[in-house]
mmCIF file of C-alpha atoms in Angstrom:
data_model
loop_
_atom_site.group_PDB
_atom_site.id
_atom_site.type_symbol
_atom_site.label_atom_id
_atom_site.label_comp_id
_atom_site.label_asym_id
_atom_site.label_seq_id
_atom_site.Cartn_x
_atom_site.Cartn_y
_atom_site.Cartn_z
ATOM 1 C CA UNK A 1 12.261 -3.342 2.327
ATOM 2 C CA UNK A 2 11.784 -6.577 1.520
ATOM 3 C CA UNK A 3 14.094 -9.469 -0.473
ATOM 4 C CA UNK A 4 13.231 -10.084 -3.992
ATOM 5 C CA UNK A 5 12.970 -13.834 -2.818
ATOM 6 C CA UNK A 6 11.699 -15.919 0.301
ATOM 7 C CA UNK A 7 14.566 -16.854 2.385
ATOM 8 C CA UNK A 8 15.659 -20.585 2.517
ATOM 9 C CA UNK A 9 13.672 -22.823 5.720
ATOM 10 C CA UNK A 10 16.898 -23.922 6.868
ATOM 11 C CA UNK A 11 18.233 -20.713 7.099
ATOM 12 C CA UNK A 12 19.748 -21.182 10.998
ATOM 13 C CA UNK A 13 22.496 -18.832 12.807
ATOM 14 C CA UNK A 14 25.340 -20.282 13.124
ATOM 15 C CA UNK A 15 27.649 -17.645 14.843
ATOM 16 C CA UNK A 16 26.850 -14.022 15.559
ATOM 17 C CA UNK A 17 26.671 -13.531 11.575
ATOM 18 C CA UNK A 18 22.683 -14.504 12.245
ATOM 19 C CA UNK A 19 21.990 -12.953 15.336
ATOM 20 C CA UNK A 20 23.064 -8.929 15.030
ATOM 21 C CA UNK A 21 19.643 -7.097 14.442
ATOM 22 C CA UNK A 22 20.891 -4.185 12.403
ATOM 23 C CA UNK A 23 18.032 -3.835 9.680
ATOM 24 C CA UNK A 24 20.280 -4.323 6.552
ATOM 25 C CA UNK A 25 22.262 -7.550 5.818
ATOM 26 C CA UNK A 26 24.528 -6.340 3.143
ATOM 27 C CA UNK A 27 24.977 -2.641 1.997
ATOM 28 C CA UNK A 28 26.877 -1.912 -0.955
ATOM 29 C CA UNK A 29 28.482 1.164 -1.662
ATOM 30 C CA UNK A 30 29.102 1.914 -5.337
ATOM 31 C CA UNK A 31 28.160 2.379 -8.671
ATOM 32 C CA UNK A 32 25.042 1.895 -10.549
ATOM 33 C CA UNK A 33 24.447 2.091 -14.308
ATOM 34 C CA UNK A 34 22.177 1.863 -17.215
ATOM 35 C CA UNK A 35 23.592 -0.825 -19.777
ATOM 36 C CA UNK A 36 22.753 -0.715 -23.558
ATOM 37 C CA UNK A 37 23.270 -3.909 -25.087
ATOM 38 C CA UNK A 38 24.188 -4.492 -28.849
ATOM 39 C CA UNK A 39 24.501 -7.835 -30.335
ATOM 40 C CA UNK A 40 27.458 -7.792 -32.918
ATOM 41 C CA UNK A 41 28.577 -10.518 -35.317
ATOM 42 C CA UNK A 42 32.125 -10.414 -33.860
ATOM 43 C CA UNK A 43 33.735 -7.953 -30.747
ATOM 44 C CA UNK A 44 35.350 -4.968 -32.666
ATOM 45 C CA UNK A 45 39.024 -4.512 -32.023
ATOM 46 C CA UNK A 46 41.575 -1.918 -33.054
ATOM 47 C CA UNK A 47 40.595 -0.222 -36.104
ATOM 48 C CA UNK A 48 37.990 -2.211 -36.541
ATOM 49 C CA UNK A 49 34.191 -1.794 -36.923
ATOM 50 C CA UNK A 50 30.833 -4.232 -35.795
ATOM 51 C CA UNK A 51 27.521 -3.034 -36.732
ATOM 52 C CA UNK A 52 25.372 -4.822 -34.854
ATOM 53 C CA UNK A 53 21.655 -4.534 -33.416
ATOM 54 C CA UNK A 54 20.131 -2.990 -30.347
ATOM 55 C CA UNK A 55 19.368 -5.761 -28.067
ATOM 56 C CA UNK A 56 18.063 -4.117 -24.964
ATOM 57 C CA UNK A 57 18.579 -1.346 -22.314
ATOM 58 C CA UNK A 58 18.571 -2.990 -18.773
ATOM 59 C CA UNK A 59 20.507 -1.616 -15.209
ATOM 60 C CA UNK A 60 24.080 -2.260 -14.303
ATOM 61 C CA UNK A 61 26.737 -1.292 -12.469
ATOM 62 C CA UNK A 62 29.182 -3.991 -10.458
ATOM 63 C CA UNK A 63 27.575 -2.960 -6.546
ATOM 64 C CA UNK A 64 24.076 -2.509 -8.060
ATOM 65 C CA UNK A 65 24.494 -6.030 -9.142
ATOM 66 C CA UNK A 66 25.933 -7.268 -5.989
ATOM 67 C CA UNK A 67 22.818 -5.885 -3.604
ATOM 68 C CA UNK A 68 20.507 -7.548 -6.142
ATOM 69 C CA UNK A 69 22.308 -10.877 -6.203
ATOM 70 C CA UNK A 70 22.399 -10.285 -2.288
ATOM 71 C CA UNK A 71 18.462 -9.799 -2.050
ATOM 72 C CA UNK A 72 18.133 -12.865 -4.516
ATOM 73 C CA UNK A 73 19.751 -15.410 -2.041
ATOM 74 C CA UNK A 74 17.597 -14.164 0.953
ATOM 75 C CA UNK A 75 19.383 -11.261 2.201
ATOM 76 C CA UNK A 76 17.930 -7.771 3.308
ATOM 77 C CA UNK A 77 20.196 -5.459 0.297
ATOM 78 C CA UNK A 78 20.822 -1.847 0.202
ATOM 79 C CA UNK A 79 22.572 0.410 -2.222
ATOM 80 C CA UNK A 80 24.307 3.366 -1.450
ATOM 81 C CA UNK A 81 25.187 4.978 -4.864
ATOM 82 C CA UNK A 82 25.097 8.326 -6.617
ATOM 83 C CA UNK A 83 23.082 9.183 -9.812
ATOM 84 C CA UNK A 84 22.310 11.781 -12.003
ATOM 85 C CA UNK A 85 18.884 13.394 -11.752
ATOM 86 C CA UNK A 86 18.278 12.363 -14.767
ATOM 87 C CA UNK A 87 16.193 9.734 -16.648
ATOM 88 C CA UNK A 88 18.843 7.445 -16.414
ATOM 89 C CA UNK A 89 19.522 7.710 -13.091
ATOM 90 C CA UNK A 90 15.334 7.650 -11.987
ATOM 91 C CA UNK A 91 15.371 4.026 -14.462
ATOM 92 C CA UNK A 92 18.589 3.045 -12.386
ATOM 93 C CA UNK A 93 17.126 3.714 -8.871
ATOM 94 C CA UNK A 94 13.986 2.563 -9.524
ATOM 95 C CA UNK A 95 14.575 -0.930 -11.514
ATOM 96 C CA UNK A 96 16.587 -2.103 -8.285
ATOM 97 C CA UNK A 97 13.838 -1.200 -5.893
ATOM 98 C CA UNK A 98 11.318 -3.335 -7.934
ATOM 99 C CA UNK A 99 14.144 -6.162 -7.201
ATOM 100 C CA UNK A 100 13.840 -5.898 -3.812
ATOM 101 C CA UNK A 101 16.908 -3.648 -2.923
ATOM 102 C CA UNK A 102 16.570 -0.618 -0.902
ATOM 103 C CA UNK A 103 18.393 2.415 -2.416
ATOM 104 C CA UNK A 104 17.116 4.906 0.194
ATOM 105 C CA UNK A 105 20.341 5.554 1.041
ATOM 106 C CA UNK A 106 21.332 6.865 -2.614
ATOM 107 C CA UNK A 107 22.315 10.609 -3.475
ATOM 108 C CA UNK A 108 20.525 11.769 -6.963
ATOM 109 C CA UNK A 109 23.119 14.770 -8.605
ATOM 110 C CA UNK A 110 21.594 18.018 -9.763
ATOM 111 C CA UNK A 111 22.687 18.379 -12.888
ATOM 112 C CA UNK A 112 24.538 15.166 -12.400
ATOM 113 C CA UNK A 113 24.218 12.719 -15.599
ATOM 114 C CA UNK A 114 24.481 8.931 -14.536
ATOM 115 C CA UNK A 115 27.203 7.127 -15.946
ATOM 116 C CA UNK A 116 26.203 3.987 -18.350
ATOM 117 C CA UNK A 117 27.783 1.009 -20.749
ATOM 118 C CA UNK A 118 27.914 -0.244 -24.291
ATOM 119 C CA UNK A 119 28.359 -3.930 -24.105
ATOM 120 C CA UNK A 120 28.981 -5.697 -27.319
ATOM 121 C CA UNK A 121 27.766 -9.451 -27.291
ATOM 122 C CA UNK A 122 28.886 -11.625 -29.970
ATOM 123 C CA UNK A 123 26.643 -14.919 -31.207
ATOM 124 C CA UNK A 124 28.726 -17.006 -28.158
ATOM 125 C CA UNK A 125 27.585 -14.471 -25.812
ATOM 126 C CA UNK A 126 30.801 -12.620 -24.903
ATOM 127 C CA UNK A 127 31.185 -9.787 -23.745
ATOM 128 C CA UNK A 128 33.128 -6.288 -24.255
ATOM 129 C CA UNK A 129 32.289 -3.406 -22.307
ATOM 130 C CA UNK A 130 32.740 0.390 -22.968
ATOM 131 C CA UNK A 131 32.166 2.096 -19.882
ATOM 132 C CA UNK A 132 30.978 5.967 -20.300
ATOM 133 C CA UNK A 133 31.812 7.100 -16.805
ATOM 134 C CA UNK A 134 30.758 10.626 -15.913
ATOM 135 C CA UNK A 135 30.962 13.056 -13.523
ATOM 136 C CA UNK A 136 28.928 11.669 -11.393
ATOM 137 C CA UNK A 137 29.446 7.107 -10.609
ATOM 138 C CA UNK A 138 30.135 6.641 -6.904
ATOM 139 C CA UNK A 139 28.883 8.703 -3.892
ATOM 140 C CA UNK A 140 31.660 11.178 -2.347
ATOM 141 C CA UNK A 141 32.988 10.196 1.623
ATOM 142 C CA UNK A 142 31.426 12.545 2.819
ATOM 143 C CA UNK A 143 28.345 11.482 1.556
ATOM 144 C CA UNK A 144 28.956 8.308 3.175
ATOM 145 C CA UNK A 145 28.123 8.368 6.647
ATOM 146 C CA UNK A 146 29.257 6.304 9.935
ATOM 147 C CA UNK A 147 25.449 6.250 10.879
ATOM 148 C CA UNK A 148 24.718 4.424 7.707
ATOM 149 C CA UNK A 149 27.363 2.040 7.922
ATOM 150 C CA UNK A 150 25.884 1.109 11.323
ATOM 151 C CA UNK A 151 22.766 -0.077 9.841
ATOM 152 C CA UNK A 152 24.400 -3.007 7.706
ATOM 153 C CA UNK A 153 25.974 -6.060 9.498
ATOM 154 C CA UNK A 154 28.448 -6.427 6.377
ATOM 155 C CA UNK A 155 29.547 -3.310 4.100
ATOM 156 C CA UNK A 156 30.515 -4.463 0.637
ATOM 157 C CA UNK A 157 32.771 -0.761 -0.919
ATOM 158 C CA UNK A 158 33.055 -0.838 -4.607
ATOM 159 C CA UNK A 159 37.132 -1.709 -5.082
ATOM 160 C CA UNK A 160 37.692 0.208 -8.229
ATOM 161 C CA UNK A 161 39.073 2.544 -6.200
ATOM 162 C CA UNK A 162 41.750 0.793 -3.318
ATOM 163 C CA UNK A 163 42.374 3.804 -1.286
ATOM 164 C CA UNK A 164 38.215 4.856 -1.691
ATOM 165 C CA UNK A 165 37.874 1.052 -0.977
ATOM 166 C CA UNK A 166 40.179 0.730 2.290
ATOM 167 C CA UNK A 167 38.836 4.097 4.064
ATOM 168 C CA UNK A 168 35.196 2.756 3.630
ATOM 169 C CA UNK A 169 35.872 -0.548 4.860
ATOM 170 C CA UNK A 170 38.205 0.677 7.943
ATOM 171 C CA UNK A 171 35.061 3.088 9.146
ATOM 172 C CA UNK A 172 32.848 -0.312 8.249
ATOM 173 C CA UNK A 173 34.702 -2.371 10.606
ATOM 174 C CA UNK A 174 35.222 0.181 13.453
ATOM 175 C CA UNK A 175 31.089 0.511 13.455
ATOM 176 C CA UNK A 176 31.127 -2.982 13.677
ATOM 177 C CA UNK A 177 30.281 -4.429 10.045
ATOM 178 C CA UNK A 178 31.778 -7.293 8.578
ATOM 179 C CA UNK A 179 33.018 -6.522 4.976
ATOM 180 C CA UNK A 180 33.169 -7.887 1.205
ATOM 181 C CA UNK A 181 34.872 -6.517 -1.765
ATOM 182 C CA UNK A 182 35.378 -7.671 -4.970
ATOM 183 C CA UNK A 183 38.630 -6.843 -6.492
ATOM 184 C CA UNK A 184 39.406 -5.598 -10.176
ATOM 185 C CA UNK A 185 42.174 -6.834 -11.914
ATOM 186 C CA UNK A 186 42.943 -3.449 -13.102
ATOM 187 C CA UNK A 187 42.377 -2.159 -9.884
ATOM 188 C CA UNK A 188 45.026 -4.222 -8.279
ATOM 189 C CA UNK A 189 47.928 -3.676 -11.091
ATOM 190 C CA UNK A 190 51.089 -2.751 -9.325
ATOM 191 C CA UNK A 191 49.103 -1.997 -5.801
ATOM 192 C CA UNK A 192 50.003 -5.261 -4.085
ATOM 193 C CA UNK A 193 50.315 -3.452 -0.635
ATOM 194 C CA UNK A 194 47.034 -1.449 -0.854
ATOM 195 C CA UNK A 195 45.940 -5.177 -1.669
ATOM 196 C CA UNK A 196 47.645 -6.510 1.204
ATOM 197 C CA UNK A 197 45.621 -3.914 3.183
ATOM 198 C CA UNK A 198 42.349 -3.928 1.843
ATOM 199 C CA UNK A 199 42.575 -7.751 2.841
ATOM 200 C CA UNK A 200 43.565 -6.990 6.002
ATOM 201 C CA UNK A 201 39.820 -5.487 6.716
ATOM 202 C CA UNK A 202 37.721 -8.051 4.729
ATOM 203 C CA UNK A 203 35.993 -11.461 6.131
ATOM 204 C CA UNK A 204 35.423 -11.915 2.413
ATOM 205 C CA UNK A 205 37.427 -11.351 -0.632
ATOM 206 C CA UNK A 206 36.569 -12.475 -4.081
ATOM 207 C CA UNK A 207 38.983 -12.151 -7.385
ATOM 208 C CA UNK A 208 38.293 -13.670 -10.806
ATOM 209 C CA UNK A 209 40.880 -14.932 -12.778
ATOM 210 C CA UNK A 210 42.633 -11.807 -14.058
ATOM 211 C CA UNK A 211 42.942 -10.580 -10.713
ATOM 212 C CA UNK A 212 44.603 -13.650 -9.511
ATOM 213 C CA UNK A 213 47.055 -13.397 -12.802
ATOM 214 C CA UNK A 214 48.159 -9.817 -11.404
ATOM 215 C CA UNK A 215 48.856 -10.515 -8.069
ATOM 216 C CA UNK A 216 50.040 -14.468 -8.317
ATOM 217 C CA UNK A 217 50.932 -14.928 -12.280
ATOM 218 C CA UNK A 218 47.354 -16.654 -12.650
ATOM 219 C CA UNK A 219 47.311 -19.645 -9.544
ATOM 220 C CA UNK A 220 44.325 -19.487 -7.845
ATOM 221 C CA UNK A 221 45.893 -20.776 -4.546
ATOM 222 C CA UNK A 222 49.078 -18.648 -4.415
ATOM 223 C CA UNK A 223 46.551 -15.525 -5.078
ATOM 224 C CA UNK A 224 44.252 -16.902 -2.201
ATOM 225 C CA UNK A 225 47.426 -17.488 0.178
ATOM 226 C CA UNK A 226 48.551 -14.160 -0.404
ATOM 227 C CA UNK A 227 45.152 -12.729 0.262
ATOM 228 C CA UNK A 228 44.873 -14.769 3.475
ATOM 229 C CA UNK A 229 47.829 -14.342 5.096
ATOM 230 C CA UNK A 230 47.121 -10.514 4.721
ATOM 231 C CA UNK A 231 44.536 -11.165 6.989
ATOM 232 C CA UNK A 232 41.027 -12.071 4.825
ATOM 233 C CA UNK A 233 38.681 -14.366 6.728
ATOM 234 C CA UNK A 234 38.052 -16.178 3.520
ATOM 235 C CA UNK A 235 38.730 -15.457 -0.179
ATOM 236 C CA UNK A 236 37.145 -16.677 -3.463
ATOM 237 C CA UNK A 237 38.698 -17.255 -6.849
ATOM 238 C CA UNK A 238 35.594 -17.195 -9.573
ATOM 239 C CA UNK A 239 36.889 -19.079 -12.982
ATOM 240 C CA UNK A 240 33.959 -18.372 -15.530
ATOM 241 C CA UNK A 241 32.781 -21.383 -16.703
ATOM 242 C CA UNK A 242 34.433 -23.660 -14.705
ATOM 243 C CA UNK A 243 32.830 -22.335 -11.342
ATOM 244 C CA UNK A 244 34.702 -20.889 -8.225
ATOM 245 C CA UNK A 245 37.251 -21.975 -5.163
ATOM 246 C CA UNK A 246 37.321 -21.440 -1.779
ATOM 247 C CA UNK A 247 39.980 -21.045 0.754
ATOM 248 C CA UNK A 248 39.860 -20.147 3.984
ATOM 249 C CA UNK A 249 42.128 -21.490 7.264
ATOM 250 C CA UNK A 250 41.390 -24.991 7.674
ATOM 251 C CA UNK A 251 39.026 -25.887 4.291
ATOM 252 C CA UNK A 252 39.449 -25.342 0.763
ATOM 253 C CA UNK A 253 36.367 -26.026 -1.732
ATOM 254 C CA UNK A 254 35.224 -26.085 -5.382
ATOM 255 C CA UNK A 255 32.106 -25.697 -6.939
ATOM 256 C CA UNK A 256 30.747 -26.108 -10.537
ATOM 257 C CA UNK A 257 27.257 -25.047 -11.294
ATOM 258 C CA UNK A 258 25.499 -26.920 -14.686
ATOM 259 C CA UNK A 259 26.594 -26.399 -18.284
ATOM 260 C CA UNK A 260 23.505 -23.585 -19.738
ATOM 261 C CA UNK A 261 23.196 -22.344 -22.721
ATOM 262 C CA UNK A 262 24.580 -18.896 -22.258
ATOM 263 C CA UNK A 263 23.325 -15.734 -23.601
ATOM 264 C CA UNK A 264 25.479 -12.703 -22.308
ATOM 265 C CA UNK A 265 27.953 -12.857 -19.571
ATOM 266 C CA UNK A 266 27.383 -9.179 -18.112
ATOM 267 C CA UNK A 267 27.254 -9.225 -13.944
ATOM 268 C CA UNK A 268 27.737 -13.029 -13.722
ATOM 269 C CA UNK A 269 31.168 -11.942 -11.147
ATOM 270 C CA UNK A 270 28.931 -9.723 -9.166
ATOM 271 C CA UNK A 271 25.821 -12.364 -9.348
ATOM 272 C CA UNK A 272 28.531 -14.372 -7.865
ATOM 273 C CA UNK A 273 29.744 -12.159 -4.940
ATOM 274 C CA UNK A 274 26.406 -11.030 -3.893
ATOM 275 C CA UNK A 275 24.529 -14.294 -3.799
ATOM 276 C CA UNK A 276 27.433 -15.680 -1.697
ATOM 277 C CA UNK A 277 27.891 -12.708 0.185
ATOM 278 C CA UNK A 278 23.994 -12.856 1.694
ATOM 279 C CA UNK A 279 23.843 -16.526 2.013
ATOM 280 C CA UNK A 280 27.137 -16.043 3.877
ATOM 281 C CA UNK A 281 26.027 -13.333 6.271
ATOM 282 C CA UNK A 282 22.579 -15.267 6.805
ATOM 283 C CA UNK A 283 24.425 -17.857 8.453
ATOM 284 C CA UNK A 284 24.988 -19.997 6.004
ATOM 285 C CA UNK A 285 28.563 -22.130 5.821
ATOM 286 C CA UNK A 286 31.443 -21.472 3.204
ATOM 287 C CA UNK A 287 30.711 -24.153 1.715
ATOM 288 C CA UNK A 288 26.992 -23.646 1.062
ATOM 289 C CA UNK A 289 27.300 -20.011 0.280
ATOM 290 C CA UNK A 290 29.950 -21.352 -2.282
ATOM 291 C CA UNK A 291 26.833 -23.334 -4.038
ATOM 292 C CA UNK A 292 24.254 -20.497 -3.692
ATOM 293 C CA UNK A 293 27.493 -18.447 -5.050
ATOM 294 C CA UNK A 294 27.905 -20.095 -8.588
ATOM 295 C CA UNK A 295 23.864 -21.175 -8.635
ATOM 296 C CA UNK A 296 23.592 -17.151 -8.801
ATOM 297 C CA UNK A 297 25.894 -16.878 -12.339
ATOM 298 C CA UNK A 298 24.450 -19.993 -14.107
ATOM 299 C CA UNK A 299 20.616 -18.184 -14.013
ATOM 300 C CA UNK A 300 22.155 -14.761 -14.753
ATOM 301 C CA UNK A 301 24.011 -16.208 -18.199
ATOM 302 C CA UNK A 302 21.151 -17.660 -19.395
ATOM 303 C CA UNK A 303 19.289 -13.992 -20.051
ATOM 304 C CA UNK A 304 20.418 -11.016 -21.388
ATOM 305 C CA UNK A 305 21.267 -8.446 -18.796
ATOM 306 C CA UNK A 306 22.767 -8.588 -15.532
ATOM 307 C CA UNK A 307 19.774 -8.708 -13.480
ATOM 308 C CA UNK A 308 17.171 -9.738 -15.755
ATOM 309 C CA UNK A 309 17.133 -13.210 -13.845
ATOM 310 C CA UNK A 310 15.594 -11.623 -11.385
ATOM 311 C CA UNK A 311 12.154 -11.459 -13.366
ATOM 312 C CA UNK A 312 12.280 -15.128 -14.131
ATOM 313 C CA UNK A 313 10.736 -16.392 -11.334
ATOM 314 C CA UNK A 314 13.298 -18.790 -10.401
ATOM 315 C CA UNK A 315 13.988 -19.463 -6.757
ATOM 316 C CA UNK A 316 17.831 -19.817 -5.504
ATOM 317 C CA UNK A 317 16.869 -22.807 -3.450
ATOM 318 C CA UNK A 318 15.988 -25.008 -6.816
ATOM 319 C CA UNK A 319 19.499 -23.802 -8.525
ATOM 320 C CA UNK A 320 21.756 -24.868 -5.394
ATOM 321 C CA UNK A 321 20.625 -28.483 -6.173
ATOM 322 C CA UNK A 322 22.602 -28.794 -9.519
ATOM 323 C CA UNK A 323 25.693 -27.179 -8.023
ATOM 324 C CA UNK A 324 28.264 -29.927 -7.810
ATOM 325 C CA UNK A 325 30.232 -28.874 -4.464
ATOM 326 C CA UNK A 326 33.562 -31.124 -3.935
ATOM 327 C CA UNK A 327 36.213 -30.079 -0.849
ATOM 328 C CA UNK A 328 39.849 -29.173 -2.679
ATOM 329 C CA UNK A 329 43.207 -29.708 -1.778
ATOM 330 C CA UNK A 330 43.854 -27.437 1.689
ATOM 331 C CA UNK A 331 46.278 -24.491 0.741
ATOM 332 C CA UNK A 332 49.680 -25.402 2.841
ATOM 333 C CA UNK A 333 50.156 -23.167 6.037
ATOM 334 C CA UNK A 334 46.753 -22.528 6.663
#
């Protein structure tokens, strides 16, 4: 297995984050879909109809995403998902191992059909998603095992689920992984104390705006206070166009990547999360895995497809430069 890009020269350990020689860097444990994308002349609502154009077919799925973003920003990636044996689930599999992420540890379904999106893009390059989940998305626990987790130095579970979420990353942490999740605003409705745990167990946690208006009416530092004093090592609010935020005890930053020309939005959260997440577990500060973090979404708009960036030849290293990184107001009590 090796990562879809070079990593960085100055790539130095900094705390034991660098120096634990388990063979994967990040392993996420998810989903992984095929995305159909159709461009529309507006986003069809209620009772409402777009006929629009097929635009492309290209993979998806939030931890698929993640591992590839991961492997992008110099990190060894693996996936552990479940597909159908079908076609689907063969392009799905096999378009992330020509990124550079190893999905050896996947489960292919007999008789299992892989679950896949419609995504409506409109001329701005919105988004809406339809999500056709089927019987078979994410791999069972039992399918899961405390071997595998063994093998990763951070374990990044899928958070649709919480209580899926918080069993993976308790067994993560007692085999001595660090661990990320990404939380989903819809996830986290009315669940503030499965929140409060899942926190507990993560050295990263990112939310994006939605999230942070369930759980704190929409203030990025009252959702990252709550978050931290649950017990997260560090916690990242993503804002879309106007980059992400930081907080952790003792520094609080901001980062804005440059204006692009955007073409669909799809995966830019999870671009986000895993380019952060493996500069972050390569040894890399906060602070510069906050740049490498929004560098990630600003290639990923500018194509159509969540991981199409990939194939553009582009290296992280020359994206970081134009990421305009300023330290924010510390978050009182921390």
């Amino acid at each position: 297995m090796t990562p879809h890009n070079d990593r960085p020269s100055d790539d130095r350990p900094s705390d034991d984050r660098a120096v634990d020689d388990r063979p994967v860097d990040v392993l996420a444990v998810g989903d992984a879909s095929v995305d159909y994308f159709v461009h529309v002349p507006h986003i069809a609502v209620a009772d409402d109809k777009a006929i629009g154009r097929l635009a492309g077919v290209h993979g998806g799925g939030m931890s698929a995403n993640l591992a590839a973003a991961a492997s992008f920003a110099g990190a060894r990636a693996a996936l552990a998902t479940a597909v159908g044996a079908d076609d689907l689930g063969r392009q799905a599999l096999d378009r992330l191992a020509a990124q550079g992420v190893d999905v050896s540890p996947s489960v292919r379904v007999p008789g299992g059909h892989t679950w896949f999106c419609v995504i409506q893009l409109d001329p701005t390059g919105e988004k809406s998603l339809v999500g056709a989940v089927t019987e078979v998305k994410i791999p069972e626990v039992g399918q899961i095992s405390d071997e595998l987790l063994r093998t990763a130095r951070l374990v990044a579970p899928l958070a649709d689920d919480l209580d899926w979420a918080i069993g993976l990353a308790g067994r993560a942490r007692a085999g001595g992984a660090k661990v990320a999740v990404d939380l989903e605003p819809d996830a986290v409705a009315g669940r503030l104390d499965q929140v409060r745990e899942l926190a507990r167990l993560s050295d990263l946690v990112f939310c994006n705006q939605r999230a942070a208006d369930e759980l704190a009416d929409g203030d990025p530092e009252r959702c990252a206070a709550l978050l931290l004093a649950a017990g997260a090592g560090a916690v990242v609010v993503t804002r879309g166009r106007d980059g992400a935020l930081c907080f952790a005890p003792g520094q609080s930053w901001s980062a804005r990547g440059p204006r692009v020309e955007v073409v669909d939005t799809t995966g830019a959260g999870d671009t986000l999360a895993g380019a952060f997440t493996g500069s972050w577990i390569r040894g890399r500060s906060l602070a510069d895995s906050l740049r490498a973090g929004v560098a990630g979404p600003s290639l990923c708009v500018g194509h159509l497809g969540s991981r199409a960036y990939l194939d553009a030849g582009t290296g992280i290293d020359s994206l970081v430069r134009n990421v305009t990184l300023d330290a924010a107001p510390p978050l009182q009590g921390f």
